[in-house]
Amino acid sequence: KSGEMAKLTQLIENEVFRAYATYATIVLGKMMLMSLVTAYFRITRKAFVNPEDTASFGKGESAKKYLRTDPDVERARRGHLNDLENIVPFLGIGLLYALSSPDLYTALLHFRIFAGARITHTFAYLIPLPQPSRGLSWAVGYAVTISMAYKVLKTALYL
Amino acid sequence: KSGEMAKLTQLIENEVFRAYATYATIVLGKMMLMSLVTAYFRITRKAFVNPEDTASFGKGESAKKYLRTDPDVERARRGHLNDLENIVPFLGIGLLYALSSPDLYTALLHFRIFAGARITHTFAYLIPLPQPSRGLSWAVGYAVTISMAYKVLKTALYL
Amino acid sequence: KSGEMAKLTQLIENEVFRAYATYATIVLGKMMLMSLVTAYFRITRKAFVNPEDTASFGKGESAKKYLRTDPDVERARRGHLNDLENIVPFLGIGLLYALSSPDLYTALLHFRIFAGARITHTFAYLIPLPQPSRGLSWAVGYAVTISMAYKVLKTALYL
């Protein structure tokens, strides 16, 4: 039993795997923040989508008027969905990449650039910054993921 | 070769990892059910979004009237998207947490509360239950994920 | 240290795990392509959602008219979301399945059918093919995931 545990611990003690664990947690935490940003805009802009969420504003027409869309809410939601679309591939491909024995320095470079790109993307989306800020930060994260996918397939390809 | 297999088997024989595997499969299965719920509402409410899906109702205007949104369909879709937003972080952070040698009892507590919170969230969304049922069940799952993320970063932090 | 690395390498040298790594990377890569398809339709159909994305078309009303929805853009977006809803369960359950010591041939069968079904689903959605092409390809991928979930729970169940 303690031998087993030791083996599990070995994985988390590997430096590349620890780096993956750290940056995966950071980008997932960042993505989770988007829920709070959306909730903040829904409450401050009074823009809800579920009737039961407006019950505290009274009944009937007085509450119904808060069932509406708001540009800031929709913007936060689009940022959240873009995170899902890009962070899910990073999670899966990044894990396999971390297990494909990459060079520690190269791996850190990939993880850091990806995390930096996604954080920049969020600011570019929410502020919003003029294009091509958002487009470029999206493309950088995308390119990092492709680069890791290439290493995974080069190491593991088994069709 | 059989040594290799043994090593893989060791991971799945670890109790914390087995608990993770079990609860991850349960919440993913629950999330997959949302597809069936949405399909059920689309068919019973006759509310579709793709023209090719209404072809069996005839041609032209007689089929076109089924290309519409329906409150129950939209509600199921929102529940599904909320699952994605919350279960993806649980999958990634929970896996790293399971590899960070947590206490078995503590790990089970995290996994069970998360699964319970997400199942409650689905009922709260679909019935729907009056607030703050949905908000609270969402927050409980969110807090469990944050707690696991803290343990991962404490164990593995490598920037 | 080199012993550690060896252990990590062992995982990626296991044939079932390599097959998982290959097919997970393929379906994630396919999902990532949906971003490019959406971007292609947004640009060729001139249908944007963020005001800052239309700034290059001029100011005021002349740019505002490009803030609109387009059927092809929306279709690509629905295909992308459907990928997320189905590939996320495959990623999580497939990883656990690969670690549950399945027979190599059986595992390859699951992974290949899933990848084939999702690629078919994308063509069925984008062309679009008449139903039940899209529905069937969705159901095949869904059934493969359920089959892997069953094996995971049979091997690892720990409530």
JSON list of C-alpha atoms in Angstrom, two decimals, chain A residues 85-151:
[
{"chain": "A", "resi": 85, "resn": "GLU", "atom": "CA", "xyz": [-13.12, 25.78, -26.38]},
{"chain": "A", "resi": 86, "resn": "ASN", "atom": "CA", "xyz": [-9.41, 26.45, -25.85]},
{"chain": "A", "resi": 87, "resn": "ILE", "atom": "CA", "xyz": [-8.63, 25.28, -22.32]},
{"chain": "A", "resi": 88, "resn": "VAL", "atom": "CA", "xyz": [-10.19, 21.82, -22.81]},
{"chain": "A", "resi": 89, "resn": "PRO", "atom": "CA", "xyz": [-7.68, 21.00, -25.62]},
{"chain": "A", "resi": 90, "resn": "PHE", "atom": "CA", "xyz": [-4.85, 22.40, -23.45]},
{"chain": "A", "resi": 91, "resn": "LEU", "atom": "CA", "xyz": [-5.91, 20.19, -20.52]},
{"chain": "A", "resi": 92, "resn": "GLY", "atom": "CA", "xyz": [-6.03, 17.00, -22.57]},
{"chain": "A", "resi": 93, "resn": "ILE", "atom": "CA", "xyz": [-3.11, 17.57, -24.93]},
{"chain": "A", "resi": 94, "resn": "GLY", "atom": "CA", "xyz": [-1.03, 19.21, -22.18]},
{"chain": "A", "resi": 95, "resn": "LEU", "atom": "CA", "xyz": [-1.43, 16.18, -19.91]},
{"chain": "A", "resi": 96, "resn": "LEU", "atom": "CA", "xyz": [-0.31, 13.82, -22.68]},
{"chain": "A", "resi": 97, "resn": "TYR", "atom": "CA", "xyz": [2.51, 16.21, -23.54]},
{"chain": "A", "resi": 98, "resn": "ALA", "atom": "CA", "xyz": [3.68, 16.26, -19.90]},
{"chain": "A", "resi": 99, "resn": "LEU", "atom": "CA", "xyz": [3.78, 12.44, -20.03]},
{"chain": "A", "resi": 100, "resn": "SER", "atom": "CA", "xyz": [5.76, 12.38, -23.29]},
{"chain": "A", "resi": 101, "resn": "SER", "atom": "CA", "xyz": [9.05, 13.25, -21.53]},
{"chain": "A", "resi": 102, "resn": "PRO", "atom": "CA", "xyz": [9.54, 16.75, -22.90]},
{"chain": "A", "resi": 103, "resn": "ASP", "atom": "CA", "xyz": [12.51, 18.86, -21.90]},
{"chain": "A", "resi": 104, "resn": "LEU", "atom": "CA", "xyz": [11.63, 20.73, -18.67]},
{"chain": "A", "resi": 105, "resn": "TYR", "atom": "CA", "xyz": [12.57, 24.14, -20.06]},
{"chain": "A", "resi": 106, "resn": "THR", "atom": "CA", "xyz": [10.58, 23.57, -23.28]},
{"chain": "A", "resi": 107, "resn": "ALA", "atom": "CA", "xyz": [7.57, 22.36, -21.31]},
{"chain": "A", "resi": 108, "resn": "LEU", "atom": "CA", "xyz": [7.66, 25.39, -19.00]},
{"chain": "A", "resi": 109, "resn": "LEU", "atom": "CA", "xyz": [7.87, 27.64, -22.05]},
{"chain": "A", "resi": 110, "resn": "HIS", "atom": "CA", "xyz": [4.73, 26.06, -23.53]},
{"chain": "A", "resi": 111, "resn": "PHE", "atom": "CA", "xyz": [2.76, 26.21, -20.28]},
{"chain": "A", "resi": 112, "resn": "ARG", "atom": "CA", "xyz": [3.77, 29.78, -19.42]},
{"chain": "A", "resi": 113, "resn": "ILE", "atom": "CA", "xyz": [3.02, 31.15, -22.88]},
{"chain": "A", "resi": 114, "resn": "PHE", "atom": "CA", "xyz": [-0.35, 29.40, -22.95]},
{"chain": "A", "resi": 115, "resn": "ALA", "atom": "CA", "xyz": [-1.34, 30.74, -19.51]},
{"chain": "A", "resi": 116, "resn": "GLY", "atom": "CA", "xyz": [-0.13, 34.24, -20.42]},
{"chain": "A", "resi": 117, "resn": "ALA", "atom": "CA", "xyz": [-2.02, 34.16, -23.72]},
{"chain": "A", "resi": 118, "resn": "ARG", "atom": "CA", "xyz": [-5.30, 33.09, -22.11]},
{"chain": "A", "resi": 119, "resn": "ILE", "atom": "CA", "xyz": [-5.04, 35.71, -19.35]},
{"chain": "A", "resi": 120, "resn": "THR", "atom": "CA", "xyz": [-4.33, 38.37, -22.00]},
{"chain": "A", "resi": 121, "resn": "HIS", "atom": "CA", "xyz": [-7.28, 37.04, -24.03]},
{"chain": "A", "resi": 122, "resn": "THR", "atom": "CA", "xyz": [-9.61, 37.56, -21.09]},
{"chain": "A", "resi": 123, "resn": "PHE", "atom": "CA", "xyz": [-8.53, 41.16, -20.56]},
{"chain": "A", "resi": 124, "resn": "ALA", "atom": "CA", "xyz": [-8.72, 41.78, -24.32]},
{"chain": "A", "resi": 125, "resn": "TYR", "atom": "CA", "xyz": [-12.27, 40.41, -24.33]},
{"chain": "A", "resi": 126, "resn": "LEU", "atom": "CA", "xyz": [-13.63, 42.06, -21.20]},
{"chain": "A", "resi": 127, "resn": "ILE", "atom": "CA", "xyz": [-12.15, 45.58, -21.43]},
{"chain": "A", "resi": 128, "resn": "PRO", "atom": "CA", "xyz": [-12.37, 45.26, -24.57]},
{"chain": "A", "resi": 129, "resn": "LEU", "atom": "CA", "xyz": [-9.04, 46.06, -26.19]},
{"chain": "A", "resi": 130, "resn": "PRO", "atom": "CA", "xyz": [-9.06, 46.96, -29.89]},
{"chain": "A", "resi": 131, "resn": "GLN", "atom": "CA", "xyz": [-8.33, 44.12, -32.28]},
{"chain": "A", "resi": 132, "resn": "PRO", "atom": "CA", "xyz": [-6.05, 42.34, -33.06]},
{"chain": "A", "resi": 133, "resn": "SER", "atom": "CA", "xyz": [-5.33, 42.00, -29.29]},
{"chain": "A", "resi": 134, "resn": "ARG", "atom": "CA", "xyz": [-7.97, 39.37, -28.72]},
{"chain": "A", "resi": 135, "resn": "GLY", "atom": "CA", "xyz": [-7.29, 37.60, -32.00]},
{"chain": "A", "resi": 136, "resn": "LEU", "atom": "CA", "xyz": [-3.55, 37.45, -31.42]},
{"chain": "A", "resi": 137, "resn": "SER", "atom": "CA", "xyz": [-3.76, 36.21, -27.83]},
{"chain": "A", "resi": 138, "resn": "TRP", "atom": "CA", "xyz": [-6.20, 33.54, -29.02]},
{"chain": "A", "resi": 139, "resn": "ALA", "atom": "CA", "xyz": [-3.81, 32.52, -31.83]},
{"chain": "A", "resi": 140, "resn": "VAL", "atom": "CA", "xyz": [-0.81, 32.26, -29.48]},
{"chain": "A", "resi": 141, "resn": "GLY", "atom": "CA", "xyz": [-2.65, 29.87, -27.16]},
{"chain": "A", "resi": 142, "resn": "TYR", "atom": "CA", "xyz": [-3.86, 27.90, -30.19]},
{"chain": "A", "resi": 143, "resn": "ALA", "atom": "CA", "xyz": [-0.32, 27.62, -31.62]},
{"chain": "A", "resi": 144, "resn": "VAL", "atom": "CA", "xyz": [1.11, 26.44, -28.28]},
{"chain": "A", "resi": 145, "resn": "THR", "atom": "CA", "xyz": [-1.52, 23.68, -28.13]},
{"chain": "A", "resi": 146, "resn": "ILE", "atom": "CA", "xyz": [-0.75, 22.60, -31.73]},
{"chain": "A", "resi": 147, "resn": "SER", "atom": "CA", "xyz": [2.96, 22.48, -30.84]},
{"chain": "A", "resi": 148, "resn": "MET", "atom": "CA", "xyz": [2.27, 20.21, -27.86]},
{"chain": "A", "resi": 149, "resn": "ALA", "atom": "CA", "xyz": [-0.05, 18.02, -29.99]},
{"chain": "A", "resi": 150, "resn": "TYR", "atom": "CA", "xyz": [2.78, 17.58, -32.52]},
{"chain": "A", "resi": 151, "resn": "LYS", "atom": "CA", "xyz": [5.13, 16.37, -29.75]}
]
